[in-house]
Short mmCIF file of C-alpha atoms in Angstrom, two decimals:
data_model
loop_
_atom_site.label_atom_id
_atom_site.label_comp_id
_atom_site.label_asym_id
_atom_site.label_seq_id
_atom_site.Cartn_x
_atom_site.Cartn_y
_atom_site.Cartn_z
CA MET C 1 53.33 49.67 157.72
CA THR C 2 54.25 52.73 159.67
CA ASP C 3 57.20 55.06 158.92
CA ALA C 4 58.71 54.10 162.49
CA ALA C 5 58.18 50.39 161.89
CA SER C 6 59.76 50.92 158.14
CA ARG C 7 62.84 52.96 159.78
CA LYS C 8 63.35 50.18 162.49
CA ARG C 9 63.76 47.72 159.78
CA LYS C 10 65.96 49.69 157.49
CA PHE C 11 68.66 50.85 159.79
CA GLY C 12 71.14 48.71 161.85
CA LEU C 13 74.88 48.86 163.16
CA ARG C 14 76.51 50.43 159.79
CA GLU C 15 73.77 53.17 159.68
CA ILE C 16 74.00 54.08 163.47
CA ALA C 17 78.30 54.00 162.85
CA SER C 18 77.91 56.71 159.88
CA ALA C 19 75.47 58.91 161.77
CA ALA C 20 77.72 58.71 164.87
CA GLN C 21 80.78 59.02 162.87
CA VAL C 22 82.39 56.00 164.49
CA SER C 23 83.14 52.40 163.14
CA ILE C 24 80.91 49.66 163.56
CA SER C 25 82.98 47.94 166.01
CA THR C 26 82.69 50.95 167.95
CA VAL C 27 78.92 51.01 168.02
CA SER C 28 78.63 47.08 168.60
CA ARG C 29 81.02 47.62 171.51
CA VAL C 30 78.76 50.54 172.86
CA LEU C 31 75.79 48.18 172.52
CA ASN C 32 77.58 45.71 174.53
CA GLY C 33 77.85 47.77 177.21
CA SER C 34 81.89 47.60 177.02
CA HIS C 35 83.46 50.11 179.26
CA THR C 36 86.34 50.77 177.04
CA VAL C 37 84.51 53.36 175.09
CA ASP C 38 84.70 56.79 175.90
CA ALA C 39 81.73 58.15 177.44
CA GLY C 40 81.43 61.32 174.80
CA ILE C 41 81.35 58.75 171.93
CA ARG C 42 79.03 56.39 173.65
CA LYS C 43 76.67 59.10 174.04
CA SER C 44 76.65 60.04 170.54
CA VAL C 45 76.36 56.25 169.42
CA LEU C 46 73.57 56.16 171.82
CA ALA C 47 71.84 59.45 170.49
CA ALA C 48 72.28 58.25 166.88
CA ALA C 49 70.48 54.93 167.23
CA ALA C 50 67.69 57.11 168.92
CA ASP C 51 67.45 59.43 166.09
CA LEU C 52 67.18 56.25 163.77
CA ASP C 53 64.42 54.81 166.00
CA VAL C 54 66.65 51.49 166.03
CA ASP C 55 65.61 49.15 169.07
CA PHE C 56 68.20 46.46 169.97
CA SER C 57 66.67 45.83 173.37
CA GLN C 58 64.70 42.98 171.99
CA ARG C 59 66.70 39.98 170.48
CA ASN C 60 63.78 39.20 168.04
CA LYS C 61 64.34 42.93 166.29
CA THR C 62 67.94 42.63 165.81
CA LYS C 63 69.61 40.97 162.73
CA ALA C 64 73.23 40.83 163.20
CA LEU C 65 75.77 37.90 162.97
CA ALA C 66 79.44 37.60 164.43
CA ILE C 67 82.36 36.23 162.70
CA LEU C 68 85.27 35.01 164.91
CA LEU C 69 88.71 34.77 163.30
CA SER C 70 90.15 32.40 165.78
CA ASN C 71 94.04 32.16 166.29
CA ARG C 72 94.64 33.64 162.76
CA VAL C 73 96.34 37.13 162.09
CA LYS C 74 93.53 39.41 160.71
CA HIS C 75 95.53 40.29 157.18
CA HIS C 76 95.67 36.57 156.69
CA ALA C 77 94.85 36.94 152.80
CA PHE C 78 92.48 33.21 152.44
CA HIS C 79 90.87 34.27 155.99
CA SER C 80 90.33 37.90 154.85
CA SER C 81 88.56 36.60 151.71
CA VAL C 82 86.24 34.39 154.01
CA ILE C 83 85.19 37.31 155.53
CA LEU C 84 84.44 39.39 152.63
CA GLY C 85 82.41 36.72 151.38
CA ALA C 86 80.53 36.65 154.50
CA GLU C 87 80.00 40.34 154.76
CA ALA C 88 78.64 40.38 151.01
CA ILE C 89 76.14 37.55 151.63
CA CYS C 90 75.04 39.38 155.01
CA ALA C 91 74.29 42.45 153.13
CA SER C 92 72.21 40.94 150.44
CA HIS C 93 70.00 39.35 153.43
CA ASN C 94 69.90 43.01 155.40
CA TRP C 95 71.83 41.23 158.13
CA GLU C 96 74.81 43.16 159.77
CA LEU C 97 78.26 41.47 160.30
CA ILE C 98 80.13 42.29 163.55
CA PHE C 99 83.86 41.14 163.34
CA GLN C 100 85.73 39.59 166.71
CA SER C 101 89.41 38.60 166.45
CA LEU C 102 89.61 35.42 168.99
CA ASN C 103 93.21 33.81 170.30
CA TYR C 104 92.76 30.72 172.65
CA PRO C 105 94.23 27.88 173.90
CA ALA C 106 93.29 24.38 172.86
CA ASN C 107 94.21 22.85 175.65
CA VAL C 108 91.74 24.28 178.10
CA PRO C 109 88.20 23.00 179.52
CA GLY C 110 85.54 24.81 177.23
CA LYS C 111 84.24 26.48 180.39
CA ASP C 112 87.18 28.17 181.25
CA LEU C 113 87.28 30.07 177.70
CA HIS C 114 86.35 33.65 177.54
CA LEU C 115 83.81 34.44 174.94
CA PRO C 116 83.75 38.17 173.55
CA ASN C 117 81.34 40.05 175.53
CA VAL C 118 79.28 40.76 172.33
CA VAL C 119 78.76 37.24 171.43
CA GLN C 120 77.22 36.57 174.56
CA ARG C 121 74.62 39.28 173.99
CA ARG C 122 72.01 37.31 172.37
CA ASP C 123 69.97 40.47 171.85
CA ILE C 124 72.31 41.72 169.61
CA VAL C 125 74.19 38.85 168.16
CA ARG C 126 71.97 35.64 166.61
CA GLY C 127 74.43 33.40 165.91
CA VAL C 128 78.40 32.94 164.97
CA ILE C 129 80.43 31.98 162.27
CA LEU C 130 83.96 30.58 163.13
CA ALA C 131 87.02 31.00 160.92
CA GLY C 132 90.23 30.88 161.47
CA THR C 133 91.59 27.89 163.41
CA ASN C 134 89.27 26.26 166.00
CA SER C 135 89.45 23.58 168.89
CA ALA C 136 86.67 21.39 170.20
CA ASN C 137 86.54 23.51 173.07
CA LEU C 138 84.95 26.42 171.97
CA LEU C 139 82.77 24.39 170.00
CA GLU C 140 81.50 22.66 173.04
CA LEU C 141 81.23 26.17 174.91
CA LEU C 142 79.01 27.88 172.10
CA THR C 143 76.97 24.63 172.18
CA SER C 144 76.51 24.40 175.93
CA LYS C 145 75.39 28.09 175.89
CA GLY C 146 72.91 27.22 172.95
CA VAL C 147 74.25 29.61 170.47
CA PRO C 148 73.97 28.86 166.95
CA PHE C 149 77.29 28.74 165.07
CA VAL C 150 78.67 27.27 161.63
CA VAL C 151 82.34 26.33 161.69
CA PHE C 152 85.24 26.11 158.81
CA GLY C 153 85.82 22.44 158.94
CA ASN C 154 89.48 22.55 157.20
CA ASN C 155 91.16 24.38 160.13
CA LEU C 156 89.52 22.24 162.59
CA MET C 157 91.83 20.68 165.34
CA GLU C 158 89.84 17.64 165.69
CA GLU C 159 87.50 15.42 163.59
CA VAL C 160 84.07 16.31 163.02
CA GLU C 161 82.07 13.43 161.46
CA GLN C 162 80.03 12.61 164.62
CA SER C 163 79.46 16.02 165.72
CA ASN C 164 75.99 17.74 165.82
CA TYR C 165 77.32 21.20 164.81
CA ASP C 166 76.81 22.78 161.06
CA VAL C 167 80.29 22.59 158.76
CA VAL C 168 81.70 23.72 155.95
CA PHE C 169 84.47 22.20 153.71
CA SER C 170 86.79 23.20 151.03
CA ASP C 171 87.76 19.89 149.13
CA ASP C 172 91.36 20.04 149.55
CA ILE C 173 91.85 16.47 150.06
CA GLN C 174 90.54 16.04 146.45
CA GLY C 175 92.55 19.12 145.14
CA GLY C 176 95.74 17.26 146.86
CA LEU C 177 94.85 14.38 144.78
CA ASP C 178 94.53 16.16 141.81
CA ALA C 179 97.77 18.11 142.10
CA THR C 180 99.64 14.72 142.79
CA ARG C 181 98.14 13.06 139.91
CA TYR C 182 99.04 16.16 137.71
CA LEU C 183 102.90 15.94 138.64
CA ILE C 184 102.85 11.80 138.19
CA GLY C 185 101.39 12.45 134.77
CA LEU C 186 104.27 14.53 133.70
CA GLY C 187 106.33 11.77 134.42
CA HIS C 188 107.41 12.83 138.43
CA ARG C 189 108.39 10.09 140.65
CA HIS C 190 110.24 11.80 143.51
CA ILE C 191 107.46 13.99 144.80
CA TRP C 192 107.69 15.08 148.12
CA PHE C 193 105.45 16.91 150.30
CA VAL C 194 106.45 19.96 152.53
CA GLY C 195 104.11 21.56 154.96
CA ASN C 196 103.52 20.94 158.70
CA LEU C 197 101.27 17.62 159.23
CA ARG C 198 100.23 18.58 162.72
CA LEU C 199 98.10 21.41 161.25
CA PRO C 200 95.10 20.52 159.71
CA TRP C 201 94.98 22.32 156.26
CA PHE C 202 98.72 20.61 155.60
CA ALA C 203 97.22 17.29 156.66
CA ARG C 204 94.49 17.45 154.38
CA CYS C 205 96.49 18.20 151.66
CA TYR C 206 98.94 15.40 152.50
CA GLU C 207 96.08 13.04 152.52
CA GLY C 208 94.85 13.63 149.03
CA TYR C 209 98.87 13.62 147.94
CA ARG C 210 99.18 10.18 149.86
CA ARG C 211 96.31 8.65 148.28
CA ALA C 212 97.60 9.80 144.91
CA MET C 213 101.07 8.44 145.50
CA GLU C 214 99.68 4.90 146.74
CA GLU C 215 96.99 4.47 143.76
CA ALA C 216 100.48 4.94 141.30
CA HIS C 217 102.56 2.39 143.97
CA LEU C 218 104.89 5.21 144.55
CA GLN C 219 106.07 6.20 148.16
CA PRO C 220 104.51 9.13 149.87
CA ARG C 221 107.33 11.34 151.40
CA HIS C 222 107.20 13.99 153.33
CA SER C 223 109.41 17.40 154.84
CA SER C 224 107.57 18.21 158.14
CA ILE C 225 108.39 21.36 160.02
CA ASP C 226 106.78 22.21 163.24
CA SER C 227 106.10 25.88 162.89
CA GLU C 228 103.22 28.04 162.31
CA ASP C 229 105.23 30.71 160.14
CA GLU C 230 103.99 29.01 156.46
CA THR C 231 106.96 30.34 154.32
CA ASP C 232 109.57 29.21 157.17
CA ILE C 233 107.99 26.07 157.05
CA GLY C 234 108.47 25.86 153.25
CA TYR C 235 112.26 27.51 153.26
CA LEU C 236 112.82 24.92 155.99
CA GLY C 237 111.55 22.25 154.73
CA THR C 238 112.91 22.27 151.25
CA LYS C 239 116.60 22.92 152.75
CA SER C 240 116.31 20.02 155.17
CA LEU C 241 115.45 17.59 152.34
CA LEU C 242 118.26 18.86 149.99
CA ALA C 243 120.48 18.89 152.54
CA LYS C 244 120.24 14.71 153.14
CA GLY C 245 120.69 14.71 149.53
CA GLU C 246 116.97 13.26 148.85
CA GLN C 247 115.83 12.48 145.56
CA VAL C 248 113.49 14.90 144.45
CA THR C 249 112.03 16.24 140.94
CA ALA C 250 108.97 17.61 141.98
CA ILE C 251 107.87 19.49 145.42
CA PHE C 252 104.00 19.76 146.87
CA ALA C 253 103.67 22.79 149.11
CA GLY C 254 100.77 22.41 151.51
CA ASN C 255 99.77 25.83 150.54
CA ASP C 256 100.58 28.94 148.20
CA PRO C 257 103.00 30.95 151.45
CA THR C 258 104.41 27.49 152.01
CA ALA C 259 105.41 27.36 148.18
CA HIS C 260 106.75 30.79 148.45
CA GLY C 261 109.03 29.58 151.22
CA VAL C 262 109.91 26.37 148.88
CA TYR C 263 110.93 28.88 146.47
CA LYS C 264 113.53 30.45 148.29
CA GLY C 265 115.09 27.13 149.74
CA LEU C 266 115.50 25.97 146.01
CA ARG C 267 117.14 29.40 144.95
CA ASP C 268 119.40 29.55 147.65
CA SER C 269 120.49 25.92 146.76
CA GLY C 270 120.99 27.19 143.09
CA LEU C 271 118.03 25.16 141.54
CA GLU C 272 115.88 26.33 139.13
CA ILE C 273 111.78 25.95 138.82
CA PRO C 274 110.68 24.17 136.99
CA GLY C 275 114.39 23.38 135.40
CA ASP C 276 115.43 21.37 138.34
CA ILE C 277 112.62 20.90 140.33
CA SER C 278 108.66 21.38 139.67
CA VAL C 279 106.46 22.72 142.73
CA VAL C 280 102.72 22.93 143.14
CA GLY C 281 101.06 24.93 145.73
CA CYS C 282 97.70 24.86 147.36
CA ASP C 283 94.83 27.75 147.85
CA ASP C 284 96.03 30.19 145.23
CA THR C 285 96.68 33.00 147.32
CA VAL C 286 99.76 34.24 146.18
CA GLY C 287 100.46 31.85 143.44
CA SER C 288 100.13 34.18 140.34
CA TRP C 289 102.49 36.44 142.04
CA LEU C 290 105.13 34.07 142.23
CA TYR C 291 108.04 33.75 139.25
CA PRO C 292 107.45 31.36 137.56
CA ALA C 293 103.71 31.64 138.59
CA LEU C 294 102.81 28.85 140.80
CA THR C 295 100.85 25.81 139.57
CA THR C 296 98.20 25.41 142.74
CA ILE C 297 94.70 24.35 143.95
CA ARG C 298 92.52 27.34 143.61
CA GLU C 299 89.94 27.14 146.57
CA PHE C 300 87.14 29.63 146.92
CA PRO C 301 87.45 31.47 150.24
CA GLU C 302 84.65 34.13 149.46
CA GLN C 303 82.40 31.39 148.73
CA LEU C 304 83.01 29.55 151.61
CA GLY C 305 82.04 32.52 153.79
CA LYS C 306 78.94 33.11 151.84
CA GLN C 307 78.13 29.34 152.24
CA MET C 308 78.98 29.62 155.79
CA VAL C 309 76.59 32.37 156.40
CA GLU C 310 73.62 30.67 154.79
CA LEU C 311 73.93 27.75 156.54
CA LEU C 312 73.99 29.77 159.74
CA LEU C 313 70.62 31.96 158.88
CA ASN C 314 69.02 28.53 158.13
CA ARG C 315 69.78 27.29 161.53
CA ILE C 316 68.30 30.27 162.96
CA ALA C 317 65.37 30.09 161.16
CA ASN C 318 65.03 26.32 161.84
CA PRO C 319 66.67 25.29 165.28
CA GLY C 320 65.84 21.66 165.48
CA GLN C 321 66.82 20.72 161.81
CA PRO C 322 69.58 17.69 161.58
CA ARG C 323 73.40 18.72 161.27
CA GLN C 324 74.53 20.64 157.90
CA GLN C 325 77.46 19.99 156.20
CA ALA C 326 78.66 21.46 152.76
CA THR C 327 81.74 20.98 151.09
CA LEU C 328 82.88 23.42 147.84
CA PRO C 329 85.37 22.20 145.29
CA THR C 330 88.64 22.88 144.42
CA GLU C 331 90.16 23.46 141.00
CA LEU C 332 93.42 22.71 139.66
CA ILE C 333 95.24 25.77 138.43
CA LYS C 334 98.17 25.07 135.71
CA ARG C 335 100.94 27.74 135.41
CA ASP C 336 104.45 27.81 134.96
CA SER C 337 106.25 25.80 137.53
CA CYS C 338 105.58 22.42 136.50
CA ARG C 339 107.53 20.78 133.66
CA ALA C 340 107.38 17.23 132.26
CA ILE C 341 110.33 15.07 132.57
CA SER C 342 111.27 11.61 131.22
CA ALA C 343 111.90 8.66 133.62
CA SER C 344 115.67 9.07 132.90
CA ALA C 345 115.54 12.55 134.31
CA ASN C 346 114.21 10.73 137.84
CA ILE C 347 117.87 11.48 139.81
CA PRO C 348 118.78 13.32 142.58
CA ALA C 349 117.76 17.07 141.81
CA VAL C 350 120.97 18.19 143.64
CA ALA C 351 123.39 16.34 141.57
CA ALA C 352 121.42 17.08 138.62
CA SER C 353 122.10 20.62 139.07
CA ARG C 354 125.39 20.53 139.92
CA LYS C 355 126.35 18.85 136.72
CA SER C 356 124.42 21.29 134.81
CA ARG C 357 126.74 24.05 136.35
CA SER C 358 130.21 22.28 136.14
#
C-alpha cells in the first residue's frame, strides 16, 4: 500500500476540521457546497483537505453517515444518548458521522419535503440514521431517492409492520407491562396512566400498561394531555385527575420528564410520594435525580444508536437483503417512589391525604 493510499484511508471529516481549526459541521457544509460558509473558511477547509490528501469526489471513497434528529430539541436527554451511541460505533468502524437537525410537518407529501443538502450528496453521505420523531412522508422520500436509512421505530407516527425499511425498537411495551405488574404486585388497583396518547412513545407504554391491567381484570384509566411539553403533560394530567376526585393510589407516567411533572402536581396538591401515591416512569433519563428516586423502566438509548448504525452499515454492504428489525429489551429499575399497600388502602388518594392532615 502506498503512503498516499494510507493517508486517504486514515483521514476524514474530523481530521480536516482539526487541521482547519473549524467544526466538523463546518467541514460538512463546505463539502456540501453551502453558500453560508465564509469564503476564507471555505478556502482553509479545502486547503486542509488537500494537504491531508483526502478525496471526497467519489462516493466509494467516503465513509460518512448522517444522523437526522427530527422534530426534537438537540438537548433532549434520550436522543442525545442515541447520538452518542451512534458516534461511538461509527468511530470504531472508522466512519464519520454528520449531525443534522430537521424539522418538518407530517401532513405534507414526501415529495414536498426539503432534505438537508448534505443528505442529498451521495458522494459524501452513504446512509442516514433517523432519530427523533419521524413520519411516513420522510421515509417515503428517502426510499424514492434510493437513500439507505434506518429509523428509530418507537417514535414513528405510523405503524411500520408492513414496511420495507430497517427499524430499531426499544421494547417499551414490555417495559410498560413489567412496571404495571410491579404496581399490581404491591397491592395497587387504582393505577392511572398519565401521558399524551397521540404521541407514539406514550402510546406504546400505555399499551403495556393496558395489557397488564386487563390481565389482572382491572380497568385501565388514563389522563391524556394534548401537549408536547412532557413535564407539563405530567403536571396537568395529575392535577386534572385529582381535581375530578378520582380514586388513585399509583400513577404510571409515560416517561421520566412526565414523572417529574407528576411529582410537581402531587406536591402542589399536598400529597406525598410514595406515602399517598406511588409513581413509576419510563426511560430512566432523570429518574435518579428526582426525590424520592423514581422507579422507572430503563431503556438503553446509546445501544439503540449503536444498533441503528450496525443495521445501516449492513444495509450499505448488502443493499438487496430483506428488511432488518431489531428490538432491544428494557429493565425495570426499582427505587423509592413506590410502596406496598393493603386492599383497605385503596381509597381516594385526595381524601386519604386530607384525613391524615386534619
